[in-house]
Coordinates of C-alpha atoms in Angstrom, one line a residue:
M427 CA 100.5 120.2 138.5
R428 CA 102.7 117.1 137.9
V429 CA 103.0 114.7 140.4
L430 CA 105.7 111.7 141.0
V431 CA 104.2 108.9 143.1
V432 CA 107.0 106.4 144.1
E433 CA 105.0 103.6 145.4
D434 CA 105.7 99.6 145.6
E435 CA 102.1 98.6 146.3
K436 CA 100.8 98.5 142.9
K437 CA 97.0 98.7 143.7
L438 CA 97.9 101.4 145.9
A439 CA 99.8 103.5 143.5
E440 CA 97.3 103.0 140.7
S441 CA 94.4 104.0 143.2
I442 CA 96.4 107.2 143.9
R443 CA 97.0 107.8 140.1
V444 CA 93.4 107.5 139.5
G445 CA 92.3 109.7 142.2
L446 CA 95.1 112.6 141.8
R447 CA 94.2 112.6 137.9
Q448 CA 90.5 113.3 139.0
E449 CA 91.8 116.1 141.0
D450 CA 93.4 117.4 137.9
F451 CA 96.9 116.2 138.6
V452 CA 99.3 114.8 135.9
V453 CA 100.7 111.9 137.6
D454 CA 103.8 109.5 136.9
V455 CA 104.3 106.3 138.8
C456 CA 107.2 104.4 139.7
N457 CA 107.3 100.9 141.9
D458 CA 110.8 101.1 143.1
G459 CA 113.4 103.4 144.7
I460 CA 115.9 103.2 141.6
S461 CA 113.2 104.2 139.0
G462 CA 112.0 106.8 141.5
L463 CA 115.0 108.4 142.0
W464 CA 115.8 108.8 138.2
S465 CA 112.5 110.0 137.7
A466 CA 112.8 112.7 140.3
T467 CA 116.2 113.7 139.2
E468 CA 115.3 113.6 135.0
N469 CA 112.0 115.4 135.4
S470 CA 110.4 118.1 136.7
Y471 CA 107.9 117.8 139.3
D472 CA 105.7 120.0 141.7
A473 CA 105.6 117.4 144.4
I474 CA 106.8 113.8 144.8
V475 CA 104.9 111.2 146.9
L476 CA 107.5 108.7 148.2
D477 CA 106.9 105.6 150.2
I478 CA 109.7 104.6 152.7
M479 CA 109.7 101.0 152.4
L480 CA 110.9 100.6 148.7
P481 CA 112.5 97.6 147.0
R482 CA 115.9 98.3 145.4
L483 CA 116.7 101.3 147.0
N484 CA 114.5 102.7 150.3
G485 CA 112.8 105.8 150.3
Y486 CA 115.1 107.6 153.3
D487 CA 117.9 107.1 150.6
V488 CA 115.7 108.5 147.4
L489 CA 115.2 111.5 149.6
K490 CA 118.8 111.9 150.8
E491 CA 120.0 111.4 147.4
I492 CA 117.5 114.0 145.7
R493 CA 118.7 116.6 148.2
R494 CA 122.2 115.7 147.7
R495 CA 121.6 116.8 144.0
K496 CA 120.1 120.1 145.1
I497 CA 116.3 119.0 143.9
W498 CA 114.3 121.0 146.3
T499 CA 110.8 119.4 145.0
P500 CA 108.5 118.8 148.2
V501 CA 108.2 115.7 149.4
L502 CA 105.6 113.9 151.2
M503 CA 106.6 110.6 152.6
L504 CA 104.4 107.6 152.9
T505 CA 104.9 104.6 155.2
A506 CA 103.0 101.8 157.2
K507 CA 105.4 102.7 159.8
D508 CA 104.2 104.6 162.5
G509 CA 106.7 106.3 165.2
D510 CA 108.2 109.7 166.1
Y511 CA 111.8 108.4 164.9
D512 CA 110.5 107.6 161.6
Q513 CA 109.0 111.0 161.1
T514 CA 112.5 112.7 162.4
D515 CA 114.4 110.5 160.3
A516 CA 112.2 111.7 157.1
F517 CA 112.5 115.6 158.1
D518 CA 116.0 115.3 159.3
L519 CA 116.6 114.2 155.6
G520 CA 114.6 116.8 154.1
A521 CA 111.2 115.7 153.6
D522 CA 108.4 118.2 153.9
D523 CA 105.3 116.4 155.4
Y524 CA 104.5 112.6 156.1
L525 CA 101.4 110.5 155.9
T526 CA 101.0 107.1 157.8
K527 CA 99.1 104.3 155.9
P528 CA 96.3 103.7 155.7
F529 CA 95.6 107.2 155.2
S530 CA 92.7 109.4 153.9
F531 CA 92.7 110.5 150.1
I532 CA 91.2 113.7 150.8
V533 CA 93.8 114.3 153.3
L534 CA 96.5 113.3 150.9
V535 CA 95.1 115.8 148.2
A536 CA 95.0 118.3 150.8
R537 CA 98.5 118.1 152.0
L538 CA 99.9 117.7 148.5
R539 CA 98.1 121.3 147.5
A540 CA 99.4 122.7 150.3
L541 CA 103.1 121.9 149.6
I542 CA 102.6 122.9 146.2
R543 CA 101.3 126.2 147.2
R544 CA 104.6 127.0 149.4
G545 CA 106.8 126.4 146.5
T546 CA 110.5 125.0 146.5
P547 CA 112.7 127.4 148.0
E548 CA 116.4 126.0 148.6
R549 CA 116.7 125.0 152.3
P550 CA 119.5 122.6 152.4
N551 CA 118.8 120.6 156.2
I552 CA 121.6 121.2 158.4
V553 CA 121.7 118.5 160.9
S554 CA 123.6 119.9 164.5
V555 CA 124.3 118.3 167.7
G556 CA 126.2 120.9 169.9
S557 CA 128.7 122.2 167.8
L558 CA 128.8 119.6 165.3
R559 CA 127.4 120.4 161.7
L560 CA 126.5 118.5 158.9
D561 CA 125.2 119.7 155.9
P562 CA 123.7 116.8 153.6
A563 CA 123.5 118.8 150.4
K564 CA 127.3 119.6 150.2
R565 CA 128.1 116.5 152.6
R566 CA 130.4 118.9 154.7
V567 CA 131.1 118.6 158.5
H568 CA 132.2 121.4 160.7
R569 CA 132.7 121.5 164.5
G570 CA 132.4 124.9 165.2
E571 CA 134.1 126.8 162.5
H572 CA 136.8 124.0 161.6
E573 CA 135.8 121.7 158.7
I574 CA 136.4 118.1 159.2
T575 CA 137.3 115.8 156.5
L576 CA 135.6 112.6 156.4
T577 CA 135.7 109.3 154.2
A578 CA 132.4 108.1 152.8
R579 CA 132.0 105.5 155.4
E580 CA 133.0 107.9 158.1
Y581 CA 130.4 110.3 156.8
G582 CA 127.6 107.8 156.7
L583 CA 128.1 106.7 160.2
L584 CA 128.4 110.1 161.6
S585 CA 125.0 110.9 159.7
Y586 CA 123.2 108.1 161.2
L587 CA 124.6 108.8 164.4
M588 CA 123.5 112.7 164.3
R589 CA 120.3 111.7 163.1
H590 CA 119.8 109.4 166.3
A591 CA 121.6 112.0 168.8
G592 CA 121.0 111.1 172.4
D593 CA 119.9 107.7 171.7
I594 CA 121.7 104.5 172.3
V595 CA 122.2 102.5 168.8
T596 CA 123.7 99.1 168.4
K597 CA 126.3 97.5 166.1
S598 CA 123.7 95.9 164.6
E599 CA 121.7 98.8 163.6
I600 CA 124.4 100.8 162.7
L601 CA 125.5 97.7 160.1
D602 CA 122.0 97.4 159.1
N603 CA 121.6 101.4 158.0
V604 CA 125.6 102.3 157.4
W605 CA 127.1 99.1 155.7
D606 CA 125.6 97.6 152.5
S607 CA 123.1 94.9 153.3
S608 CA 125.2 92.2 151.8
F609 CA 128.2 92.9 154.5
D610 CA 128.8 89.6 155.8
G611 CA 132.0 90.5 157.8
S612 CA 132.6 91.2 161.8
E613 CA 130.4 93.5 163.7
N614 CA 133.9 94.7 164.8
V615 CA 134.2 97.0 162.2
V616 CA 131.6 99.2 163.7
E617 CA 134.5 99.6 166.6
V618 CA 137.0 100.5 164.0
Y619 CA 135.0 103.2 162.6
I620 CA 133.5 104.7 165.9
S621 CA 137.3 105.2 166.4
Y622 CA 138.4 106.5 163.6
L623 CA 135.2 109.2 164.3
R624 CA 136.3 110.0 167.6
K625 CA 139.8 110.9 166.5
K626 CA 138.2 113.4 164.2
I627 CA 135.2 114.8 165.9
D628 CA 136.0 114.5 169.8
I629 CA 140.1 114.4 170.5
P630 CA 141.4 117.2 168.5
F631 CA 138.6 119.9 170.1
G632 CA 139.0 118.1 173.6
L633 CA 135.5 116.6 173.7
H634 CA 133.7 113.2 174.6
T635 CA 130.7 113.3 172.4
L636 CA 130.8 110.0 171.0
V637 CA 130.1 107.7 174.1
T638 CA 130.6 103.8 174.3
V639 CA 127.4 102.2 176.2
R640 CA 129.2 99.2 177.7
G641 CA 127.1 96.3 176.7
M642 CA 124.4 98.2 174.5
G643 CA 125.8 100.4 171.9
Y644 CA 126.9 103.8 171.2
R645 CA 125.5 107.5 171.7
L646 CA 126.2 110.7 170.4
M647 CA 125.7 113.4 172.8
A648 CA 125.7 117.5 172.7
D649 CA 129.3 118.9 173.4
Q650 CA 131.1 117.4 176.6
P651 CA 134.5 118.1 177.9
D652 CA 136.9 115.2 177.8
E653 CA 137.3 114.6 181.3
E654 CA 140.4 112.7 181.0
A655 CA 142.0 115.2 178.7
S656 CA 140.8 117.8 181.1
V657 CA 142.7 115.9 183.9
G658 CA 145.8 115.6 182.1
A659 CA 145.9 119.4 181.1
S660 CA 145.5 120.3 184.6
V661 CA 148.3 117.8 185.7
N662 CA 150.7 119.1 182.9
A663 CA 149.8 122.6 184.0
A664 CA 150.5 121.7 187.8
E665 CA 153.7 120.1 186.8
S666 CA 154.9 123.2 184.6
A667 CA 154.2 125.6 187.6
S668 CA 156.1 123.5 190.1
A669 CA 159.0 123.2 187.5
G670 CA 158.9 127.0 187.2
A671 CA 158.9 127.4 190.9
S672 CA 161.6 125.3 191.5
A673 CA 163.7 127.1 188.9
D674 CA 163.0 130.4 190.6
G675 CA 163.9 128.9 194.1
A676 CA 167.2 127.7 192.5
S677 CA 167.9 131.2 191.2

């Protein structure tokens, strides 16, 4: 059984390597996200142990790119972070299991063997919020049966919002997770792209799911009718009916 370990704490990585070799695993180790991604895509593994907080490219982005390339090797995420949202992010992106540091080596081995026994069925992980669906493997977005064409930045923003559906996310959180870390422009760019998204995922469908929470940030909700659009439609319908009645009276 061949396993890739992507972990930047070199002592921990070496400890995992030695322990797994004693359990009859063949082990490759990488200490940053870029080299880990290269190994994961260029070699065949039975499982991947992937830290989240990695230099050069974080574990979330490594996992996202692995799945985008349709590599379905089971992935067990390692992290010092401990929270429901961290786990949700990992699972939404296609992780198969999750361990929080510090962990028992016995548990790590047991989890790896369970993942390997399960195998690697192809399972693109569709993210859904109401009628909105995002396919990370194909990078395609649909509202119901209608496909929505997005730019790369719009896609990244929508993906982040969908993975945090129902939560309020701030402009700074969006910039940290969607824009490059070297971006030093105004936070107002977020407002611009929120507007772009609304024009593609909400307005054509008479919905209001991408909500501005004044003074706090933005929240993506399940399908909700756009009340202003509904009122406008009702007014137009009433005016049309009134005009029709007047015409009938005149005749």
